[in-house]
Coordinates of C-alpha atoms and ligand atoms in Angstrom, one line a residue:
X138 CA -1.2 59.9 -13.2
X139 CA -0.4 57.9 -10.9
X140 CA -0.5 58.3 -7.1
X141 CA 0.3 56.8 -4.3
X142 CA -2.1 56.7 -1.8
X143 CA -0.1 56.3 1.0
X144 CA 1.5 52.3 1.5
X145 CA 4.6 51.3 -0.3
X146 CA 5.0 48.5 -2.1
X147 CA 7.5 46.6 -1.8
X148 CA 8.9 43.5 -5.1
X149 CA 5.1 44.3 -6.2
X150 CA 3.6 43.6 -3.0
X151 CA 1.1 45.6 -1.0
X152 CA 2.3 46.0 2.5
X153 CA 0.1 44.5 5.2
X154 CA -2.8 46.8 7.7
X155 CA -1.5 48.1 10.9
X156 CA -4.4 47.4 12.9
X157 CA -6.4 44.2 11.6
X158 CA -9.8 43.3 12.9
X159 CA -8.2 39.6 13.1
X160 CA -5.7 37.2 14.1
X161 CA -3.1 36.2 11.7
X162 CA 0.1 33.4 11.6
X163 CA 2.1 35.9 12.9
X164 CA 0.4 36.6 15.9
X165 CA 1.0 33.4 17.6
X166 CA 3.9 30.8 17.9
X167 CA 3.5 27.7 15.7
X168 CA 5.8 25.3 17.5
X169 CA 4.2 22.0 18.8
X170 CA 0.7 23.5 18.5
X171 CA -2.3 21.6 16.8
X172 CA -4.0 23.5 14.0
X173 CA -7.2 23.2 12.6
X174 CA -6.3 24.8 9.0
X175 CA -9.6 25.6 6.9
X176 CA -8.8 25.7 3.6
X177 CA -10.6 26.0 0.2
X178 CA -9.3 23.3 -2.6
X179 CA -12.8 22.8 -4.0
X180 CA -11.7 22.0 -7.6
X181 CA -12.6 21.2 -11.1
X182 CA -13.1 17.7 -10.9
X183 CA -13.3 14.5 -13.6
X184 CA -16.4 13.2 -12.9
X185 CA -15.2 9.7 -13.9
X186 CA -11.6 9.2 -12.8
X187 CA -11.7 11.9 -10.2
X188 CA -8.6 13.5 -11.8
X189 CA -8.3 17.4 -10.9
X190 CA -8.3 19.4 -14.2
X191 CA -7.4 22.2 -12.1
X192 CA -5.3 23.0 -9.4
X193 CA -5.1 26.5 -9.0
X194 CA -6.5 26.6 -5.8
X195 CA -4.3 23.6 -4.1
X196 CA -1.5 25.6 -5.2
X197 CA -2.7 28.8 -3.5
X198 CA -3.5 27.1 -0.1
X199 CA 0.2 25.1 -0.9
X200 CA 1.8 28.0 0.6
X201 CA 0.4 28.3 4.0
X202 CA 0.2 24.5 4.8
X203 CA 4.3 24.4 4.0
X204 CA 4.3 27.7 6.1
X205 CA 2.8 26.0 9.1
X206 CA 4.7 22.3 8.9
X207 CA 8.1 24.0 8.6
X208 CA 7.0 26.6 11.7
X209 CA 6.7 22.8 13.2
X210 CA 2.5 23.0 14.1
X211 CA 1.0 19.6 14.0
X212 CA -1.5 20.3 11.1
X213 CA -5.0 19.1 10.9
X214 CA -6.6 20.4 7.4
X215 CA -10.4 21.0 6.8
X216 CA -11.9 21.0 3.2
X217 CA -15.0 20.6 1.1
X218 CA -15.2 19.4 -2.6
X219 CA -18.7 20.1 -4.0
X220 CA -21.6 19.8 -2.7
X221 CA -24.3 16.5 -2.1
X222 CA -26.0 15.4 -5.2
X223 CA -23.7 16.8 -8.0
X224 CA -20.9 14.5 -9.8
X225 CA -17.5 15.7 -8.5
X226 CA -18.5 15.3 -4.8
X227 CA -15.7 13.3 -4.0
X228 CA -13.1 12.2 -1.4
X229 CA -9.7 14.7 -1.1
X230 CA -7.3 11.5 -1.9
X231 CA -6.6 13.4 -5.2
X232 CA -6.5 16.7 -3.4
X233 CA -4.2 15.8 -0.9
X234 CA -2.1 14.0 -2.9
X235 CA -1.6 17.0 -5.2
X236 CA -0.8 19.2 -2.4
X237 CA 1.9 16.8 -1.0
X238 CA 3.8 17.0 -4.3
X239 CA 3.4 20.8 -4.6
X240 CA 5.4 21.5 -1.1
X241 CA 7.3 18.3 -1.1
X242 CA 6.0 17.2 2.6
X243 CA 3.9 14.2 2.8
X244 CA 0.3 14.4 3.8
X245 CA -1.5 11.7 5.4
X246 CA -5.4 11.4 4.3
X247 CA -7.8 10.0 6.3
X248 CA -10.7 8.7 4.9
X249 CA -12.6 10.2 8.2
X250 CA -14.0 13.7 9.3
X251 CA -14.0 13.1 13.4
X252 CA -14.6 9.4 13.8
X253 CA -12.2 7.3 16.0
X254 CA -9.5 7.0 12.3
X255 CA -9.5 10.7 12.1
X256 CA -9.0 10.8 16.2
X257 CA -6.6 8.2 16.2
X258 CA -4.3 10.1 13.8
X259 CA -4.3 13.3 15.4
X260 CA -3.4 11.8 18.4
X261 CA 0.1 10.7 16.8
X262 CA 0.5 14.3 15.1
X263 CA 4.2 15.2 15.6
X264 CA 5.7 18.1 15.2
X265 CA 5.2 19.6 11.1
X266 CA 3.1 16.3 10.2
X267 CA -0.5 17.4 8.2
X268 CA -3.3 15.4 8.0
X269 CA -6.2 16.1 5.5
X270 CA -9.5 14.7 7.1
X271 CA -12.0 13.6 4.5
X272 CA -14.7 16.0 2.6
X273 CA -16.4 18.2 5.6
X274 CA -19.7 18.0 3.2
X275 CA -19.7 14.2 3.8
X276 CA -20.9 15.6 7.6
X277 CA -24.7 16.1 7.6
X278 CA -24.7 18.7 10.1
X279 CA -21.9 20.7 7.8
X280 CA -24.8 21.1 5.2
X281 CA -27.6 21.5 7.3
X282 CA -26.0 24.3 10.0
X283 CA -25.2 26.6 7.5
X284 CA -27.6 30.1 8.1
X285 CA -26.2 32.5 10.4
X286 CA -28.9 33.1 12.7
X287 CA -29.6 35.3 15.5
X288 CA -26.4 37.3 15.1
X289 CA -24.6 34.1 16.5
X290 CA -22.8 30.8 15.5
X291 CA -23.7 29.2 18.3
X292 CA -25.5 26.2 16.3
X293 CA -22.1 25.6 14.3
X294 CA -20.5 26.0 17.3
X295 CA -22.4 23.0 18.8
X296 CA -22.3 20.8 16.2
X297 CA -20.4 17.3 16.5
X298 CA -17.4 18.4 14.2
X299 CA -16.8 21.1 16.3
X300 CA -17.4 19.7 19.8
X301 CA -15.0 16.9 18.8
X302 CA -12.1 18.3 17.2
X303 CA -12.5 21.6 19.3
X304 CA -10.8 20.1 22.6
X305 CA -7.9 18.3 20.5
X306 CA -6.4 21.6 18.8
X307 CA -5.1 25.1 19.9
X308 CA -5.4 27.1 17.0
X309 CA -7.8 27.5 14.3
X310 CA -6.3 28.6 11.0
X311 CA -9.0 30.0 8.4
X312 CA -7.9 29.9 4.9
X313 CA -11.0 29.6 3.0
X314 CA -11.6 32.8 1.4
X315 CA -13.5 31.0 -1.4
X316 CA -15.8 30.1 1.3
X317 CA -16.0 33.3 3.1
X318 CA -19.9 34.0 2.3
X319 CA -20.2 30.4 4.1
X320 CA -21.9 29.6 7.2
X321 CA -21.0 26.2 8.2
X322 CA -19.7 24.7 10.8
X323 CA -16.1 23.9 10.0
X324 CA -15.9 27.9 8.8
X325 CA -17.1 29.3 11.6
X326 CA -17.8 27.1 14.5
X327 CA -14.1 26.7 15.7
X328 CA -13.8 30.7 16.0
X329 CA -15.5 30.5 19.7
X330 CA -13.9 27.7 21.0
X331 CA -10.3 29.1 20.1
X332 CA -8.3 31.9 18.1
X333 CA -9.1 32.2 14.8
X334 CA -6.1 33.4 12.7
X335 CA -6.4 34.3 9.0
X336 CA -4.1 32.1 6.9
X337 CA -1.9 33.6 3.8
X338 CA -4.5 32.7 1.2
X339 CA -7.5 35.0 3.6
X340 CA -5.2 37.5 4.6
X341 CA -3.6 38.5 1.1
X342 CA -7.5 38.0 -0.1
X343 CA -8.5 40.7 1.9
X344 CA -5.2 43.1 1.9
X345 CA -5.5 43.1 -2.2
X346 CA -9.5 43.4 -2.5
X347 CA -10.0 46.1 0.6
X348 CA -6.9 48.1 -0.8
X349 CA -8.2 48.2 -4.4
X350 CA -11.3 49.2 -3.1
X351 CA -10.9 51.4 -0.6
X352 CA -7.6 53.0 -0.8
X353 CA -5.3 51.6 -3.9
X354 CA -3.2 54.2 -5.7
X355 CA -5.6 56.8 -7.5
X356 CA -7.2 57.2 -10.0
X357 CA -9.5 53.6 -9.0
X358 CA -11.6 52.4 -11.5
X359 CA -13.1 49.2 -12.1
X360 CA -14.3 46.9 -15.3
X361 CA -18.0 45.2 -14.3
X362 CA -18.7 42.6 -17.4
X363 CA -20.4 39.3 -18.1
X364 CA -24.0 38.9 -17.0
X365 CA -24.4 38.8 -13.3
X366 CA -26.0 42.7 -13.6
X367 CA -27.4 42.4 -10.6
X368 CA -24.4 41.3 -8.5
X369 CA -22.4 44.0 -10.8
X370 CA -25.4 46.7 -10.1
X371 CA -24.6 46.2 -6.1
X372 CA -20.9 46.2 -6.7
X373 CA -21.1 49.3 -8.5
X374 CA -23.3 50.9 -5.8
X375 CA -20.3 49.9 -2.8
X376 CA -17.6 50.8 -5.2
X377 CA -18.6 54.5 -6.1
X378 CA -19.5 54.9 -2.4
X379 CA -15.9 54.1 -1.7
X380 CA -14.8 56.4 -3.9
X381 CA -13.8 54.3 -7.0
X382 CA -13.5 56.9 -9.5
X383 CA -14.9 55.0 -12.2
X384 CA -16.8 52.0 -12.9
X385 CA -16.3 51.2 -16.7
X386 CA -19.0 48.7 -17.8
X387 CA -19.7 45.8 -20.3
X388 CA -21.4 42.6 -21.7
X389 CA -24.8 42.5 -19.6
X390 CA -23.6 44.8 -17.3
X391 CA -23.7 47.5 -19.7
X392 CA -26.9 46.9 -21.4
X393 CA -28.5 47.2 -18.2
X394 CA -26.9 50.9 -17.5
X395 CA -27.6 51.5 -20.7
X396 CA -31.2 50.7 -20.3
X397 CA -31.7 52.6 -16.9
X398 CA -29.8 55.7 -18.6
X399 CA -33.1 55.4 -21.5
X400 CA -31.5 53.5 -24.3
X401 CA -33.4 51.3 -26.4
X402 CA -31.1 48.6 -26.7
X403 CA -33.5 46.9 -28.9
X404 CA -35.4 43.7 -29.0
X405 CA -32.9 40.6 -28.5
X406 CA -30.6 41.6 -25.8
X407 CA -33.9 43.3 -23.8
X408 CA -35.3 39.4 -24.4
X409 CA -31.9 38.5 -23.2
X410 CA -32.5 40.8 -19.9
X411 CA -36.0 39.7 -19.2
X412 CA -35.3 35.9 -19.2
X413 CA -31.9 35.2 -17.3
X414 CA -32.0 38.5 -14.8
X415 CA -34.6 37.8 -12.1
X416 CA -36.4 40.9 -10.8
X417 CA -34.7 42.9 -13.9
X418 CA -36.9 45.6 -13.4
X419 CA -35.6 46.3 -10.4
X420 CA -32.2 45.8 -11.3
X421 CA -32.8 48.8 -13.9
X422 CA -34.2 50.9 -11.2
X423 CA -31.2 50.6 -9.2
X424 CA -28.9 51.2 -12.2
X425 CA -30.8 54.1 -13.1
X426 CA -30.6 55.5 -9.0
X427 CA -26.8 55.0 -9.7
X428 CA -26.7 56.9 -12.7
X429 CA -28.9 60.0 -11.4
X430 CA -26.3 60.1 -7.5
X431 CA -22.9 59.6 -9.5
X432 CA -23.1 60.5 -12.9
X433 CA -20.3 60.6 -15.4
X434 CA -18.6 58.4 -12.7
X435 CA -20.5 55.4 -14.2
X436 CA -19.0 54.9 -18.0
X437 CA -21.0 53.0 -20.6
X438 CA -20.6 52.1 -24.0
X439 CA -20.5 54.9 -26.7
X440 CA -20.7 52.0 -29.5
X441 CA -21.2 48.2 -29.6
X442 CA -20.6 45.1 -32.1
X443 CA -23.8 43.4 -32.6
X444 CA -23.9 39.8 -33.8
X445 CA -25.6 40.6 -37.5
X446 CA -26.3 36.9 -38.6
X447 CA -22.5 35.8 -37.1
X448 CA -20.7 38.7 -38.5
X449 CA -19.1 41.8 -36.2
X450 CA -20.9 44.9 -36.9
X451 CA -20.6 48.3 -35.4
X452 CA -22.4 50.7 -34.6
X453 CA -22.5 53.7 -32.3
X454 CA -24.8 53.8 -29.5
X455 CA -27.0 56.9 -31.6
X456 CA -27.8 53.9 -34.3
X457 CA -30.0 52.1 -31.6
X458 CA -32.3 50.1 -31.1
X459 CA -31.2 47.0 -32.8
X460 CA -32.4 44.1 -34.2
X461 CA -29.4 42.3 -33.4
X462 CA -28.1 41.1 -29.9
X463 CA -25.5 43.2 -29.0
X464 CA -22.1 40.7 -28.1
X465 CA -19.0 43.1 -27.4
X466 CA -18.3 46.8 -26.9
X467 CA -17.0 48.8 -29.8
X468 CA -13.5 50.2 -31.0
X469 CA -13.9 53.6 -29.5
X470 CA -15.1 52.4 -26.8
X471 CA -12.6 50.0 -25.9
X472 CA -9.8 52.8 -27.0
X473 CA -11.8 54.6 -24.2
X474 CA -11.5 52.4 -21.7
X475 CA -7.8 51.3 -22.6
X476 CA -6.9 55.1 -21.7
X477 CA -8.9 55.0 -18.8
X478 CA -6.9 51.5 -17.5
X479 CA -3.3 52.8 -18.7
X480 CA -3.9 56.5 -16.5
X481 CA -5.3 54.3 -13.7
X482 CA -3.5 53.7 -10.0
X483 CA -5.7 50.9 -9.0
X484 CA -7.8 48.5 -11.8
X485 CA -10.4 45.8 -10.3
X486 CA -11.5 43.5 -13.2
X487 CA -14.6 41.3 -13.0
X488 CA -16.5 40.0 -16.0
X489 CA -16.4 39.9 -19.2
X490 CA -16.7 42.9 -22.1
X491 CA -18.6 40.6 -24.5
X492 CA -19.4 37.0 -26.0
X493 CA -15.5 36.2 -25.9
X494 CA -16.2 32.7 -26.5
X495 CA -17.3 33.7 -30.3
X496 CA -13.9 34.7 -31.9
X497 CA -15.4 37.8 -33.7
X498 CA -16.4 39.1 -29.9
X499 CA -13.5 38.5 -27.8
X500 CA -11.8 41.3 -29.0
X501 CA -13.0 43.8 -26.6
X502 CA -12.3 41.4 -23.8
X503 CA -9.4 40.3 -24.8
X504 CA -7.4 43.7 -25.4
X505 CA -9.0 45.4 -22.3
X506 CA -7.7 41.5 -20.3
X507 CA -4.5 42.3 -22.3
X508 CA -3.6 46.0 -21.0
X509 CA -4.9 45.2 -17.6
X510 CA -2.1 42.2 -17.6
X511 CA 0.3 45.1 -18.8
X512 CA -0.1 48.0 -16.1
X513 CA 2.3 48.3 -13.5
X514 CA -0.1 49.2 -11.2
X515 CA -2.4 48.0 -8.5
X516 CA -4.1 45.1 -10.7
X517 CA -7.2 42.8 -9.1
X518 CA -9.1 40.1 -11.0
X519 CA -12.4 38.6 -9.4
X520 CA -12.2 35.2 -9.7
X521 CA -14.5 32.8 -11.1
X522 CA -15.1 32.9 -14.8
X523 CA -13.1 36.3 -14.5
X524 CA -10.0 34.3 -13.5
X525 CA -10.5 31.5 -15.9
X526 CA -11.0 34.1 -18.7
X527 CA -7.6 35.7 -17.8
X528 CA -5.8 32.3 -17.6
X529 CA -7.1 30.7 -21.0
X530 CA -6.1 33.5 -22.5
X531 CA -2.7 33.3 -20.8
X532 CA -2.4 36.6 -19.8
X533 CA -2.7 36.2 -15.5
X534 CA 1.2 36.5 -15.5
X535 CA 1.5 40.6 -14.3
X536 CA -1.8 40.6 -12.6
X537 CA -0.8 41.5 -9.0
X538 CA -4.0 39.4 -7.4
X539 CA -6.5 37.0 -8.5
X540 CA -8.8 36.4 -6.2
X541 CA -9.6 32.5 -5.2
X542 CA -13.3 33.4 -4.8
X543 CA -15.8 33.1 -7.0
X544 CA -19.1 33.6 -5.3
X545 CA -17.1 35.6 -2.0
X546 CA -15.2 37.6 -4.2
X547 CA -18.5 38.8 -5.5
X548 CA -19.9 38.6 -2.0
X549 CA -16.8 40.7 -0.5
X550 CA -17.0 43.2 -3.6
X551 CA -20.7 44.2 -2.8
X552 CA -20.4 44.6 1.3
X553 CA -22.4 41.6 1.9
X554 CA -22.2 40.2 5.3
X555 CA -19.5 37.7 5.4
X556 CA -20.1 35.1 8.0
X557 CA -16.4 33.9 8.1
X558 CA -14.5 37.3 8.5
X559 CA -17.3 38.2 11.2
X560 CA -16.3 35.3 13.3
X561 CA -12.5 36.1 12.7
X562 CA -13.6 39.4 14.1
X563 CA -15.2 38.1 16.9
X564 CA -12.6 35.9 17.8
X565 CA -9.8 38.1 17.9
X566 CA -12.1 40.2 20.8
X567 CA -12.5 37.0 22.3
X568 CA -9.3 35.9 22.1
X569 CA -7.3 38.8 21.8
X570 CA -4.2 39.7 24.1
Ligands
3PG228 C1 -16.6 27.9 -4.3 O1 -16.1 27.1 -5.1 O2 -17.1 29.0 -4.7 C2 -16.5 27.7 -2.9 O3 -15.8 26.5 -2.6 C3 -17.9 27.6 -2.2 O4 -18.6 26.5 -2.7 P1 -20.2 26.5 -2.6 O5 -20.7 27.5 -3.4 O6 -20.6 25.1 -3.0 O7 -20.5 26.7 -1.1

């Protein structure tokens, strides 16, 4: 059944926290003022022509640069593409360019981070004009300053980027939630030197994710897939502490539990364990702490599909070990789990069920994706491959928040230490009126 825990939604939203820890748009006036807006439009890039194969993410930040132009700030946009040394580390021509035709408003690039073009354009910022300054990663110091060390920012804080666009804006706009686990410069230095404020993209980030997690309609369960097991082990761990009912598991994920709870799983996907999961006998250690403090609360598989030569075969979980890797979860299973998702308030999906490339083992993921698209109910996909997943198989339309973060979704979801929401925190005490 479900319940609600206490916020109404309103046209399928989740209304927004009382109390924040940070500054958002709506806690200062926009008119006239220059923002530095943070975003994250790091994107799938053609190597060769440069051409974004995906957008997703310039369409998501879309909203709050349109936001700030027509509340008439003078806009001054921060972003990274890539990193140094790989292929799509690129200019943001493309990038801007694609944004300006989302909301309709031009956007001047400048080929420039905080050299006398960049400086020289700002200074001629009217009223709801946006400039998008070059890739931030092109700055050595963005790369290089990037630990947070001695419980401070102060290096970021110091570094040229920041010392020079610092005095030239009021406000400092953080909408790089896909960057959150970050420690650079342009993410966190700006928080000392002036209010940080979370943009739409950040602040619906972490309204959807901390809801689901901590206090989205009951029952709360969550799917952990794919093979990151030890990110998933950790998740699991701050999940059932939270009070997640139930954390349903697949793919990897599942073989680990399975594992720590004493099933031979048999020879290939143990093999599979031991070479891609560093310190995997750890990993099963923790699954197995898990399993003795929370019991029932952690659901495995009761049968799989292993891959028998290329062909689906079942068998129940009694019938191991294997000599065959195991590549999806089995019927009953899934008709398990579907009940599980249909009487659940709150779902959190991340990670596959299975090898869902291989037609013969997408089904598991594919009709768990399916009724998690169909509930009405509190519905949160981790981003990523997760995301990607959900979209080829076109089934992102009733899903009530995908999360722009890959590796900070996964970050976020396992209480790590997030550099950029503890300098939004520390700004707003700073700052705060
Ligand atoms: C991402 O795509 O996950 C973010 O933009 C962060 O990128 P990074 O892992 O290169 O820091």
């Amino acid at each position: 059944m479900i319940q609600n825990s206490g916020y109404v939604t309103v046209d399928g939203e989740f209304d927004t926290l009382k109390e924040r820890s940070f500054f958002t748009i709506d806690d200062f006036k926009m008119q006239g003022k220059i923002v530095i807006l943070r975003i994250d439009i790091n994107s799938s890039v053609n190597p060769e022509n440069g051409e974004i194969l995906d957008d997703t993410r310039i369409r998501r930040h879309a909203a709050t640069v349109k936001e700030l132009s027509e509340s008439k700030a003078k806009i001054i946009i921060l972003a990274h593409q890539s990193r140094p040394g790989k292929l799509d580390f690129v200019n943001l021509k493309k990038h801007s360019k694609r944004m300006s035709e989302i909301i309709d408003i031009k956007i001047k690039f400048i080929p420039d981070i905080y050299g006398e073009k960049a400086l020289n354009s700002i200074s001629k910022l009217n009223n709801g004009d946006i400039l998008m300054l070059d890739n931030v990663r092109f700055d050595k110091e963005e790369i290089e300053l990037s630990l947070f060390e001695n419980d401070n920012f102060e290096k970021q804080a110091n570094s040229k980027l920041v010392e020079t666009l610092a005095p030239l804006a009021d406000l400092f706009v953080n909408d790089a939630f896909a960057a959150a686990h970050r420690c650079q410069p342009s993410l966190v230095g700006f928080s000392e030197r002036m209010p940080a404020l979370a943009g739409r993209v950040m602040q619906r980030e972490l309204d959807f994710l901390g809801k689901a997690i901590s206090s989205g309609p009951s029952p709360r369960i969550a799917l952990l897939g794919g093979s990151k097991a030890a990110d998933s082990v950790s998740i699991s761990k701050y999940f059932l502490k939270k009070g997640i009912d139930y954390v349903l598991t697949g793919g990897v994920v599942a073989n680990v539990f399975l594992l720590a709870a004493g099933i031979d799983i048999g020879e290939p996907s143990k093999k599979f364990i031991e070479k891609n999961i560093p310190d995997y006998e750890n990993i099963i250690k923790k699954a197995k702490r898990l399993i003795d403090e929370y019991g029932e609360r952690i659901v495995y598989p009761t049968d799989i599909a292993i891959n028998d030569n290329g062909q689906r075969v079942g068998i129940t979980i009694d019938q191991l070990p294997t000599k065959h890797p195991i590549h999806d979860i089995g019927l009953d299973t899934l008709v398990k789990y579907i009940n599980l998702i249909n009487n659940a308030g709150t779902i959190i999906a991340n990670g596959p069920m299975g090898v869902f490339e291989n037609r013969e083992f997408a089904i598991g993921t594919k009709e768990i994706f399916k009724s998690i698209s169909n509930h009405s109910g509190m519905t949160v996909v981790g981003g990523g491959e997760t995301a990607m997943a959900f979209n080829q198989m076109g089934l992102t339309e009733g899903i009530k928040h995908i999360s722009t973060g890959g590796g900070s979704c996964i970050a976020f979801m396992a209480d790590e230490t997030m550099p950029v929401l503890e300098a939004m925190r520390r700004s707003k005490i700073k700052f705060g009126k």
